[in-house]
XYZ file of C-alpha atoms in Angstrom:
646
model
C 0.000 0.000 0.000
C 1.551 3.411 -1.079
C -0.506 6.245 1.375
C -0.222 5.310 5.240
C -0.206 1.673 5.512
C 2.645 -0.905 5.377
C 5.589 0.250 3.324
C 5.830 -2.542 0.495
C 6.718 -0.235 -2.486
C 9.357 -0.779 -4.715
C 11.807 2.318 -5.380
C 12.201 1.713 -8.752
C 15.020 2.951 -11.375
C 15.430 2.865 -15.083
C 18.952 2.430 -16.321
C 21.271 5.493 -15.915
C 18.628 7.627 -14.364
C 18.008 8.102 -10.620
C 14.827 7.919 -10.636
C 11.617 8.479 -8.159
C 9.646 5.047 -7.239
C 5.903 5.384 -9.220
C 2.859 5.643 -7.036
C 1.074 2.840 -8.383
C 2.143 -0.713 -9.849
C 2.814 -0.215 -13.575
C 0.201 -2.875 -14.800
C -2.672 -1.459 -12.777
C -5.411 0.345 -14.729
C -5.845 3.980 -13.595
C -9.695 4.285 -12.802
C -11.701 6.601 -14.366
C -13.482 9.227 -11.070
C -16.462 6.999 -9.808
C -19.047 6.470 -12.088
C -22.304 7.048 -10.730
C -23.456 4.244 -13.464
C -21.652 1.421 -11.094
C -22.475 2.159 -7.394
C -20.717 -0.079 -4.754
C -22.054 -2.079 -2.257
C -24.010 -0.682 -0.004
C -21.907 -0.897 3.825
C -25.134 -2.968 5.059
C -25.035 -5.709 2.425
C -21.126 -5.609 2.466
C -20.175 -9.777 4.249
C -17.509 -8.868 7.182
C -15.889 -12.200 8.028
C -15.805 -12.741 11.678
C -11.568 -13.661 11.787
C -10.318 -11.080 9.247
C -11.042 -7.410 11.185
C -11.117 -6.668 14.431
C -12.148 -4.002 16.978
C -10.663 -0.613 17.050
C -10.149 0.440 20.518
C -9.849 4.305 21.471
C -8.282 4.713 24.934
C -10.079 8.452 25.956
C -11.355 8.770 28.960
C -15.119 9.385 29.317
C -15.549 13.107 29.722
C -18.815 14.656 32.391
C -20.265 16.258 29.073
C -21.422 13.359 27.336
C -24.710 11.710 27.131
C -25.856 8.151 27.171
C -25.937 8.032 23.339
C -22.486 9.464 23.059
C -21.016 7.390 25.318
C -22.615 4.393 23.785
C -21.659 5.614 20.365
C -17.628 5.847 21.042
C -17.231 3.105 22.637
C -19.613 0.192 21.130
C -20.372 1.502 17.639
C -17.795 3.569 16.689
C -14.663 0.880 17.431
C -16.639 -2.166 15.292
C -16.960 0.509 12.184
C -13.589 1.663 12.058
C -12.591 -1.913 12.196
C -14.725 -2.943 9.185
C -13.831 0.319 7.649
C -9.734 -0.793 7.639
C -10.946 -4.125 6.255
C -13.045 -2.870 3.767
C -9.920 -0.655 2.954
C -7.136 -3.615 2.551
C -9.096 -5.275 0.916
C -8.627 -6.106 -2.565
C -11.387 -5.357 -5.992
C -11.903 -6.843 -9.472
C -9.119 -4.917 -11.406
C -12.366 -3.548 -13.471
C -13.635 -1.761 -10.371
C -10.489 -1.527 -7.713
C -11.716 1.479 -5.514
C -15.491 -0.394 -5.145
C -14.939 -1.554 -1.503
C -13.011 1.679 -0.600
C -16.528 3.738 -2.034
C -18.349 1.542 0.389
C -15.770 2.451 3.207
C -16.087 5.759 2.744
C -19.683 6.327 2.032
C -20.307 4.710 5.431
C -17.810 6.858 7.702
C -19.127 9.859 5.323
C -23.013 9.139 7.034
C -21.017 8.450 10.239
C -19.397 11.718 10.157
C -22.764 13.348 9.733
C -24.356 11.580 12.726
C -21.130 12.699 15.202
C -21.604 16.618 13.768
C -25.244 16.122 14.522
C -24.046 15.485 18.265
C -21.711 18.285 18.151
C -23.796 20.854 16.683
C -21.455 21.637 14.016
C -21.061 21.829 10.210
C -22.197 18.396 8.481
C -21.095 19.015 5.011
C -17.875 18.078 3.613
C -14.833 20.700 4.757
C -13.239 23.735 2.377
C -10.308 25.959 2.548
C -11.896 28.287 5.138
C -13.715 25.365 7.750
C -12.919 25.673 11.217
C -12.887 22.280 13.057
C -14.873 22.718 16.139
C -14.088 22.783 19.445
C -16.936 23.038 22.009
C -18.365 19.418 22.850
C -17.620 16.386 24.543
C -13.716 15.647 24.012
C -13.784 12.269 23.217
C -16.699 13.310 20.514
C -14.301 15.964 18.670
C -11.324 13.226 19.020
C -13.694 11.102 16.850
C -14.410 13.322 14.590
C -10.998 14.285 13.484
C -10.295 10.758 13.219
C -13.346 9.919 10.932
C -11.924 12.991 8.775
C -8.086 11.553 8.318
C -9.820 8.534 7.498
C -12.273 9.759 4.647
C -9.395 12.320 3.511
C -7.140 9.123 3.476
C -9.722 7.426 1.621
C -9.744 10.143 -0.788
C -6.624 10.294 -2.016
C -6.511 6.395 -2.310
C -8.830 6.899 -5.138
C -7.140 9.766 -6.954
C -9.653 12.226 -5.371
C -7.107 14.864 -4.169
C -8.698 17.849 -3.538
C -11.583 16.434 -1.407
C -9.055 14.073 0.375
C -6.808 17.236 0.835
C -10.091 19.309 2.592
C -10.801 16.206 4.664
C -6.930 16.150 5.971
C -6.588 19.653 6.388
C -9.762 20.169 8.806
C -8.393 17.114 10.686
C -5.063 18.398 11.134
C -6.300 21.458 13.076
C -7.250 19.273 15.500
C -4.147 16.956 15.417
C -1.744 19.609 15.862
C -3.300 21.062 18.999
C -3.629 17.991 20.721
C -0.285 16.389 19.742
C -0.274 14.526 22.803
C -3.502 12.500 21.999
C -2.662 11.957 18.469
C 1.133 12.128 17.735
C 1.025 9.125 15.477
C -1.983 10.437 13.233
C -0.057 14.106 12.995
C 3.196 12.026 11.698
C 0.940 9.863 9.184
C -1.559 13.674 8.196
C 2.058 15.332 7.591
C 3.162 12.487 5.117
C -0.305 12.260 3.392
C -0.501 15.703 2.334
C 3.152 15.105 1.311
C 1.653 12.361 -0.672
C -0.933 14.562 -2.360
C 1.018 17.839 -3.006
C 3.799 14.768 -5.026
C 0.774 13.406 -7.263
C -0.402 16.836 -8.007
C 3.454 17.445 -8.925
C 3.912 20.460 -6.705
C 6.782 18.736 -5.679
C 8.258 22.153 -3.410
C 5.216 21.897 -1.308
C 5.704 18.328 -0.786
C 8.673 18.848 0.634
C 7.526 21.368 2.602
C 5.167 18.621 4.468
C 7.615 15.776 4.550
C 10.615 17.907 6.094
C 8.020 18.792 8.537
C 6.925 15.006 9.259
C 10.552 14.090 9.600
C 11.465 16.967 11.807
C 8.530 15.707 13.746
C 9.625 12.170 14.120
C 12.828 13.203 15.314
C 11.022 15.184 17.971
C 9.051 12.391 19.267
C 11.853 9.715 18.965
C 14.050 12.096 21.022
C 13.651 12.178 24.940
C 15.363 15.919 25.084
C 13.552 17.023 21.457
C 10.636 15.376 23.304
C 11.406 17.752 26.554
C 11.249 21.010 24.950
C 8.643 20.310 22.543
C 5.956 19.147 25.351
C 7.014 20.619 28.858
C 10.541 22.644 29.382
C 10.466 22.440 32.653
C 10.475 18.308 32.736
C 14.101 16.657 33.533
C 15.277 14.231 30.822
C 14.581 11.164 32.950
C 10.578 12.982 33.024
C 11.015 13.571 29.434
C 11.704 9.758 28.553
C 8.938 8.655 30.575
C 7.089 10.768 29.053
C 7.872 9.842 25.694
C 7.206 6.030 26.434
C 3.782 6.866 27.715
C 3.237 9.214 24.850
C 4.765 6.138 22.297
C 3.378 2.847 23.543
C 5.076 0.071 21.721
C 2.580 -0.482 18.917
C 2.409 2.866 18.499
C 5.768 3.342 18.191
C 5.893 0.443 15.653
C 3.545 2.745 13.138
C 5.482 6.002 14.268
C 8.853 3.906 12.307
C 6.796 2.686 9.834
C 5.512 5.948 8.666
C 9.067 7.385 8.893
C 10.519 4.772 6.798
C 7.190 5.958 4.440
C 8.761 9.065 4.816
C 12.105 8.229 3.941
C 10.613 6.702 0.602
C 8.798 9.944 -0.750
C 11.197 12.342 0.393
C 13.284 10.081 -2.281
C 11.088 10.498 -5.023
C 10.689 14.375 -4.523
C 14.479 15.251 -4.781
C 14.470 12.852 -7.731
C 11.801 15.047 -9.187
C 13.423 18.240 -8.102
C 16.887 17.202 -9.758
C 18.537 16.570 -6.898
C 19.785 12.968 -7.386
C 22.183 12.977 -4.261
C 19.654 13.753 -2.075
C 16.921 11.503 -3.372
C 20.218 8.409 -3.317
C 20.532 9.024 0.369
C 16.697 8.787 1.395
C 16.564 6.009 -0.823
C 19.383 4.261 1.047
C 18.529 5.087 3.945
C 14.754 3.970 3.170
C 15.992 0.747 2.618
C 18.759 0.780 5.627
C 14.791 1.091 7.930
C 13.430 -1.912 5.956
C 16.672 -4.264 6.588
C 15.903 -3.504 10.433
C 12.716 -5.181 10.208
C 14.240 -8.644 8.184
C 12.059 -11.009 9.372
C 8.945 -9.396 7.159
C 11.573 -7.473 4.912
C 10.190 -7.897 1.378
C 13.187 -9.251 -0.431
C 12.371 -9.387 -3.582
C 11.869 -5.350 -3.688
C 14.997 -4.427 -1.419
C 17.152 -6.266 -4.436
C 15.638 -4.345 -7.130
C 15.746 -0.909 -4.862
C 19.716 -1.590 -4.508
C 19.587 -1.880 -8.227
C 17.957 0.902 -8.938
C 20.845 2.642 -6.597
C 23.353 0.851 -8.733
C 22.151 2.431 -11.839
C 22.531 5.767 -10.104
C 25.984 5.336 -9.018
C 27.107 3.450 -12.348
C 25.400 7.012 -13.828
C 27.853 9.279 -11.589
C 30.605 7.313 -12.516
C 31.230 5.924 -8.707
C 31.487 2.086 -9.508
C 32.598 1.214 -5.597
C 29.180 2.605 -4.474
C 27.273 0.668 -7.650
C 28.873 -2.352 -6.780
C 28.244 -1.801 -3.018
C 24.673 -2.264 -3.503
C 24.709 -5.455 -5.663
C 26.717 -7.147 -3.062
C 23.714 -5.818 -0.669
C 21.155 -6.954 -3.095
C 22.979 -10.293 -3.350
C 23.546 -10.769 0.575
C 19.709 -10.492 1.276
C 18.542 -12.592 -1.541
C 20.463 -15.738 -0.633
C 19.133 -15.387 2.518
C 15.676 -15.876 0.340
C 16.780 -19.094 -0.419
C 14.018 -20.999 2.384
C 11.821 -18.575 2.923
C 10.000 -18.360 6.507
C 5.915 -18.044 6.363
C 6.439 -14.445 7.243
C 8.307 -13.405 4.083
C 7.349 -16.359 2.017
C 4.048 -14.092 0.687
C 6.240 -11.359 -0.803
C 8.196 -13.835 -3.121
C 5.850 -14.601 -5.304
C 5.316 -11.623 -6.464
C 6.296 -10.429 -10.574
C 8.736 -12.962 -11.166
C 9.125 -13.761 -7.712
C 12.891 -14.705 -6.311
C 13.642 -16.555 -9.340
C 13.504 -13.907 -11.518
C 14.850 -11.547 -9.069
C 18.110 -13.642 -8.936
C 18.137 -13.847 -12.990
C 17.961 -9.761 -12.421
C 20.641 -9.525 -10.416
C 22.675 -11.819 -12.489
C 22.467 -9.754 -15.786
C 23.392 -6.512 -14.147
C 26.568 -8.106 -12.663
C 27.207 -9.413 -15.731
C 26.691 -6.450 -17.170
C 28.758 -4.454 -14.000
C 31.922 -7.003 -15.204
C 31.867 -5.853 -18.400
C 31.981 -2.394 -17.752
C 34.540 -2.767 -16.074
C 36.481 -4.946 -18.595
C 35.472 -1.766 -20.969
C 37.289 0.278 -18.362
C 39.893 -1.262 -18.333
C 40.190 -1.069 -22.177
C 39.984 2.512 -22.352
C 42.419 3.454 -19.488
C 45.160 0.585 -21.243
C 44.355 2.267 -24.890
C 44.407 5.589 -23.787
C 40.957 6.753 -24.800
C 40.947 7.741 -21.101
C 43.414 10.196 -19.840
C 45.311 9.294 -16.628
C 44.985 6.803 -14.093
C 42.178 4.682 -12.848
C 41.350 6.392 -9.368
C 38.262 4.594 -6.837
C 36.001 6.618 -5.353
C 35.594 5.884 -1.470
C 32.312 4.370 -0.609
C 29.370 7.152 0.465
C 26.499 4.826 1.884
C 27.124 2.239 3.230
C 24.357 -0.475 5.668
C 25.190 -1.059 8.763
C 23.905 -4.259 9.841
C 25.312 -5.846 6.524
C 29.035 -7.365 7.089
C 31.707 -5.414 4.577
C 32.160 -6.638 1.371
C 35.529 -7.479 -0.947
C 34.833 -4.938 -3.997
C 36.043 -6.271 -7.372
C 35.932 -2.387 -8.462
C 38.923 -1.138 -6.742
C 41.198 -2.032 -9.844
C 40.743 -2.223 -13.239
C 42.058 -5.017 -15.661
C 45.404 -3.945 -17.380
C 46.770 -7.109 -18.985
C 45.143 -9.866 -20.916
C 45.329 -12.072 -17.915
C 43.475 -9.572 -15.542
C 41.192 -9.013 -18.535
C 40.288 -12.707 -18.690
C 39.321 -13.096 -15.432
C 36.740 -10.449 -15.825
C 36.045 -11.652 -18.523
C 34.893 -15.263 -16.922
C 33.444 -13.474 -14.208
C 30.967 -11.616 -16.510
C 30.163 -14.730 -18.701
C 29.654 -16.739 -15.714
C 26.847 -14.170 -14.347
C 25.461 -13.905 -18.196
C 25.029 -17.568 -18.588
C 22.903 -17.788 -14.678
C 20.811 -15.119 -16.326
C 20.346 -16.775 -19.079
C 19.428 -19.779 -18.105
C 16.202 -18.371 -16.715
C 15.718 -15.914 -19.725
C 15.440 -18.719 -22.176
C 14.811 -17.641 -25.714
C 11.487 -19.406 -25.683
C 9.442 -16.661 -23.948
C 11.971 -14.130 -23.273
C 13.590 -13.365 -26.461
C 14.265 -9.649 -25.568
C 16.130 -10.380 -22.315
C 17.735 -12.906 -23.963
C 18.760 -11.665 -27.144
C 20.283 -8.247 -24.880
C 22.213 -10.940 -23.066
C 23.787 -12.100 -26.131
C 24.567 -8.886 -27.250
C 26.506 -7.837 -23.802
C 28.733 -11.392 -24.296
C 29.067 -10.459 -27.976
C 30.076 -7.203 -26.534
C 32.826 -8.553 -24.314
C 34.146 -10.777 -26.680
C 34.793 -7.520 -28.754
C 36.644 -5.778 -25.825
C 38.775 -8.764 -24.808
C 40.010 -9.414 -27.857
C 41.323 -6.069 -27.762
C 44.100 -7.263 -24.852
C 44.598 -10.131 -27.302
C 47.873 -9.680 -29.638
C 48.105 -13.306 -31.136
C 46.204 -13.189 -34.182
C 44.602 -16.329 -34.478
C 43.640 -16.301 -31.207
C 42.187 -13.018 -31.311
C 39.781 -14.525 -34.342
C 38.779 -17.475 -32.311
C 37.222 -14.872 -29.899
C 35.329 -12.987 -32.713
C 33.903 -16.155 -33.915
C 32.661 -16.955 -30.553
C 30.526 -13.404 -31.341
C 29.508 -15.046 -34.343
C 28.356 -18.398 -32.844
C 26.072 -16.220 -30.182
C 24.089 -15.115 -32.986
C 24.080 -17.096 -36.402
C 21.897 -20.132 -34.354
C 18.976 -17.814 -33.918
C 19.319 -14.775 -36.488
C 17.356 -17.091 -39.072
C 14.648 -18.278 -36.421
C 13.160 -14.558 -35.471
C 9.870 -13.439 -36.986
C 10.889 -10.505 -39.111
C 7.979 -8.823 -38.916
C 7.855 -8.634 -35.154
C 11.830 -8.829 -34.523
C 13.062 -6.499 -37.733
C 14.678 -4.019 -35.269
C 16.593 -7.232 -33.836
C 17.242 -8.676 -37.107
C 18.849 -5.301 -38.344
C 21.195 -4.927 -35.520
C 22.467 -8.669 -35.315
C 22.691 -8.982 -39.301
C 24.880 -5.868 -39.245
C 26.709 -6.730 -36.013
C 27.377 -10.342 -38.048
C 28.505 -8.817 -41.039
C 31.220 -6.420 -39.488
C 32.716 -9.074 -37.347
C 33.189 -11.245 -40.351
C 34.674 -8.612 -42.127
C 36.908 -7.655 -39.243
C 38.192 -11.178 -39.183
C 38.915 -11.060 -42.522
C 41.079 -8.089 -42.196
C 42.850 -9.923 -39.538
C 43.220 -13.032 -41.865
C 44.522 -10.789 -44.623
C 47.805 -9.762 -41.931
C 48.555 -13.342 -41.412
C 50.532 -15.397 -43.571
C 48.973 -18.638 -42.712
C 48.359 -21.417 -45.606
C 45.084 -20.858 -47.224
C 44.854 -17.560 -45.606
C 42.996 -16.597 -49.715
C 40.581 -19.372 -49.511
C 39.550 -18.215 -46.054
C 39.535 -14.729 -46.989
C 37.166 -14.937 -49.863
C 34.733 -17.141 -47.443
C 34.650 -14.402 -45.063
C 33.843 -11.909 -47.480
C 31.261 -13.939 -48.704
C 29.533 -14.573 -45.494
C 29.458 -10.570 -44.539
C 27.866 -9.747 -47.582
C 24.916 -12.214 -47.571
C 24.401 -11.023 -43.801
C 24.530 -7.661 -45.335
C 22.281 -8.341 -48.382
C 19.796 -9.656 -45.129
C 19.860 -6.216 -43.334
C 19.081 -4.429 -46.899
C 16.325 -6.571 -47.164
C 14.546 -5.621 -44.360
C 14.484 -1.463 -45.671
C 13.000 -2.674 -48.865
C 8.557 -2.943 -49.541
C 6.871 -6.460 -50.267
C 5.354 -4.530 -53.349
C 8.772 -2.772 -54.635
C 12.712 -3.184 -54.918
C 13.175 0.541 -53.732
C 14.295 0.862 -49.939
C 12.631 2.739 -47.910
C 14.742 3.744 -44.618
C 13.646 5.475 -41.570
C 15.955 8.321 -40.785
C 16.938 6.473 -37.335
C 18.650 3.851 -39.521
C 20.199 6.167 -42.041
C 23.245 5.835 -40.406
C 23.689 2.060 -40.502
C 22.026 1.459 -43.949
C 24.902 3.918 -45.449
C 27.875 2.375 -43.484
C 26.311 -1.181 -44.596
C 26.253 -0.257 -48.199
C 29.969 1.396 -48.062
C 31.110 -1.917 -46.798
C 29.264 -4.147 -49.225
C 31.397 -1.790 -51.739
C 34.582 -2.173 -49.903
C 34.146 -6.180 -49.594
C 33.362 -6.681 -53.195
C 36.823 -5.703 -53.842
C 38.369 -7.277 -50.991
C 38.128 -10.714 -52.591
C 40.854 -12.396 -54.124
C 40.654 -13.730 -57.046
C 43.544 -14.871 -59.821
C 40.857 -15.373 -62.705
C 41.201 -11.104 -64.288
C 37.649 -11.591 -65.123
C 36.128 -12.138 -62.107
C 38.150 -9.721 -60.609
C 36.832 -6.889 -62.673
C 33.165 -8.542 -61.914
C 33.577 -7.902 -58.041
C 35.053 -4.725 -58.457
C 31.854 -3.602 -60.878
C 29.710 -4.490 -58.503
C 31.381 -2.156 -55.790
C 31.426 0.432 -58.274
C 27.251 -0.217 -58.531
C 27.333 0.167 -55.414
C 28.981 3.029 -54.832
C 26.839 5.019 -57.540
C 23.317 3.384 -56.522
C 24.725 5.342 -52.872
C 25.246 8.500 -55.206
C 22.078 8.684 -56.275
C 20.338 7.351 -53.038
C 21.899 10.819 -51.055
C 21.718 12.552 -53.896
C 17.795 11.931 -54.362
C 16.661 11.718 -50.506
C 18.699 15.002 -50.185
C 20.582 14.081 -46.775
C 22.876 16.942 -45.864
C 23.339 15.236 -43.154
C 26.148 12.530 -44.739
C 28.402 14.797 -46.793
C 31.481 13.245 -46.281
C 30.391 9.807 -47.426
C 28.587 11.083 -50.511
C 31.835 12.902 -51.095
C 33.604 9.760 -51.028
C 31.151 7.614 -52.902
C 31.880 9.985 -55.922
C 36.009 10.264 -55.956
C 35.206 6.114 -55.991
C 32.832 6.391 -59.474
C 36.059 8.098 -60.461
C 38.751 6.036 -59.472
C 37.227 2.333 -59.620
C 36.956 2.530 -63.460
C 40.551 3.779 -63.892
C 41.498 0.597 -61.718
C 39.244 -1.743 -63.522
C 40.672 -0.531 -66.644
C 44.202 -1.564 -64.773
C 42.904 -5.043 -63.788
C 41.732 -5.909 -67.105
C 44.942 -4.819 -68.624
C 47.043 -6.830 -65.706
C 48.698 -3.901 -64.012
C 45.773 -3.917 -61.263
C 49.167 -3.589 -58.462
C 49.714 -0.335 -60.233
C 46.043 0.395 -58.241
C 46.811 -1.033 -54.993
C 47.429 1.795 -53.025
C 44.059 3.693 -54.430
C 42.350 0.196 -53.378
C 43.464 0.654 -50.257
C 41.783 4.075 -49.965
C 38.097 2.125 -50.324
C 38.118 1.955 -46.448
């Protein structure tokens, strides 16, 4: 429940991006306002089974004002409906109509609340801006009231209704905060609500506004000496704790941390609104740094994908200690979710449950290794300037043990490399094992691409030729086993990206072949070529209409259709052949190629590629001149202007 209740909400975070938690589950309907078309239940036909609520007792003493009928009312009546009332309200609807039982609720406090201001003599209808909550009657009359009013107001802005729910809360709060003593847990939970509303309606200074004041208010009641000065100065500190326990019972002081730790969680998601990621980290940390105190009904499943969602933030700012930090959190509490006790079992079932979770949390180390084998890269090649230099940690939990962080050094060698390598693959291939291809092909096929990814960077440490081509065709062998089996009308994106991704690693591996004098190095060569070209010819495909050759190419893949047509040009004359004529037949079709790209710029008008249409002509220019060259047997006259088609 987001607003009041027990804190199960996820703090969730999109990659990169610290981001505030949503209000709502993301495959919940939002309702449309209540349709007077489909009325709930009446309160008197509503079944209230006899084990699942219970009585609400209020502990105010009787005062000499009351009559028989108010007596009666507050303490027989008025405890059995606000017990029904919070069952009605936890209880869950048809997804169709999810506020129905929470109409019910509230229509029957609403004729309640109209009964106790007949008692008072006050106001009946519902409160504004300028209402005055009364204060001549019976005390334990006017207590009830303002507790029938957070509850309706609370009920309100359940269901979306904000500005009645925020006129309920408001007239309650008058009361609240004059009689802090009586209600200090309702004026922590009234604080946080209208923090909740202010966030929906996106006024997120205001929010803040409330919030600060609900945490500044916590502190004051968890504090014996805050406690002191807030109530009575002239108490001693022992007084002051006494009074504080008397003032916090232990259930009450159970709620009091729970709404803090509520507290912690929107506070979060207003600095993350208000761009100020730093702040919203902390309160998310320290949100779930509350939640770890309470293990034994800790919801696992969430506190793993909150600590990813901090990793993602830290990865963003660069500090990879801190990122890692919170997977090994995320991975301490989840093997702990191994056996589940009946307590937590409930909250493991829930969107993907724990296995998924663990498949989760597998991918983004996997994906956390080979960053960091990418670091290590670009520090060794230079591409970053200076030295590697760890960030000390900022956050850290302290009732998890300290963990050994694989961030504090980056690979530099091809040994170090490897062993990041392994550790990557090894988390890639858990994650994969539960992201099957057969009902998860986007998961899966983004796994492939992050191994195909690291096979890429480590065979950048790699010197040893041939062994540095083993490791591109182990890209290769990701992808070529399922390319063929995707739907292309549903995985064309997909099908673009690994048909081009196929195409330049063969051709890469040719150009390695072509440095190394091994037999049959031609042969090879030519089959290479061959096999990037067909897996080219595939990605064209895709850009051209059922009813017409002609391609027609979204602007978002301009980029890669013209760098896939420049190196079908460029591999056409990369094979080697000793027949002259078929040597002036590969080298016609790159020059086709290159003026088919001529006229493709040149008609669609893109200014925005003028240095390859530039090229693409000097090419019409110079491949006839060295066709003319072949054909006459002096094509080595040509090789250095060959060399030019890269």
């Amino acid at each position: 429940r987001v607003h009041g209740g027990t804190f199960h909400q996820r703090v969730t975070m999109s990659e990169g991006e610290l981001p505030p938690p949503q209000n709502r589950p993301k495959n919940i309907r939002v309702p449309e306002p209540r349709s007077k078309d489909i009325e709930p239940p009446r309160w008197e036909k509503v079944e209230f089974p006899e084990n699942e609520w219970k009585l609400v007792k209020l502990p105010w003493e009787k005062s000499e004002d009351e009559t028989p009928e108010m007596t009666y009312f507050i303490e027989s009546e008025l405890p059995e409906i606000f017990g029904k009332y919070e069952y009605l309200c936890n209880r869950e609807d048809d997804s169709a109509t999810p506020f129905h039982s929470k109409y019910s609720a509230r229509d029957k406090l609403i004729d309640v609340r109209a009964r106790v201001t007949e008692l008072l003599g006050a106001d009946s209808s519902q409160p504004s801006s300028d209402s005055t909550f009364p204060t001549a009657g019976p005390q334990r009359l006017l207590h009830a009231l303002a507790l029938i009013d957070c509850r309706i107001g609370v009920n309100f802005i359940h269901t979306e209704e904000y500005h009645s729910g925020q006129m309920y809360i408001e007239h309650c709060l008058q009361h609240f905060s004059v009689n802090v003593e009586t209600f200090p847990v309702e004026l922590l939970d009234t604080y946080n609500q209208l923090g909740i509303l202010w966030c929906n309606r996106e006024d997120f200074k205001k929010s803040e506004e409330y919030l600060l004041l609900a945490k500044k208010f916590y502190h004051e009641l968890v504090d014996g000496e805050k406690t002191k000065s807030m109530f009575r100065s002239e108490m001693t500190e022992q007084e002051a704790e006494l009074f504080r326990d008397r003032l916090l019972p232990s259930k009450s002081i159970e709620k009091v941390e729970e709404y803090y730790t509520l507290n912690t969680f929107f506070l979060a998601q207003v600095y993350g609104h208000m761009g100020q990621p730093d702040k919203s980290a902390e309160f998310c940390q320290l949100c779930l740094e509350r939640q770890l105190d309470k293990f034994e009904v800790l919801n696992l499943v969430d506190f793993a994908y909150n600590c990813m969602g901090l990793y993602s933030y830290y990865v963003m700012c660069e500090h990879y200690p801190q990122a890692e930090y919170f997977l090994h959190s995320a991975n301490y509490v989840l093997k702990r979710a191994k056996d589940p006790t009946p307590r937590t079992k409930q909250y493991h079932d829930r969107e993907g449950g724990l296995p998924q979770a663990h498949a989760e949390l597998h991918k983004v180390w996997g994906r956390f290794y080979a960053l960091l084998l990418k670091l290590g890269w670009q520090y060794q090649s230079g591409e970053k300037a200076g030295d590697y230099a760890p960030k000390d940690l900022l956050l850290t939990f302290k009732s998890l043990p300290t963990f050994i962080l694989a961030s504090t050094s980056l690979p530099s060698s091809f040994e170090e490399a490897l062993k990041m390598f392994k550790l990557a693959e090894l988390a890639l291939d858990n994650a994969k094992s539960y992201y099957q291809l057969d009902g998860w092909v986007t998961d899966h096929l983004e796994i492939l691409q992050e191994q195909s990814n690291m096979f890429s960077i480590l065979a950048n440490f790699e010197d040893d030729i041939p062994r540095k081509c083993k490791m591109l065709k182990r890209k290769i062998n990701l992808f070529e086993p399922i390319i063929n089996d995707l739907n292309p009308r549903i995985y064309v994106d997909t099908i673009r990206n690994l048909s081009h991704e196929l195409a330049e690693t063969y051709q890469e591996i040719a150009d390695l072949k072509a440095q190394d004098d091994e037999e049959g190095h031609v042969q090879k060569i030519n089959e290479l070529c061959f096999k990037a070209i067909r897996y080219l010819k595939m990605l064209f495909k895709t850009f051209q209409s059922p009813s017409s050759m002609e391609y027609d190419v979204p602007e978002a893949w301009m980029p890669m259709f013209i760098s896939g047509q420049l190196a079908l040009a460029r591999l056409h004359t990369r094979f080697i052949h000793y027949d002259i004529t078929q040597q002036v037949q590969q080298h016609e079709v790159a020059l086709q190629t290159y003026e088919f790209l001529v006229n493709f710029l040149t008609k669609k008008d893109h200014d925005k590629f003028p240095m390859e249409l530039k090229m693409c002509k000097e090419m019409c220019e110079l491949l006839p001149l060295k066709i003319g060259a072949i054909r006459a047997g002096k094509g080595d006259l040509f090789k250095k202007t060959s060399s030019t088609n890269t």
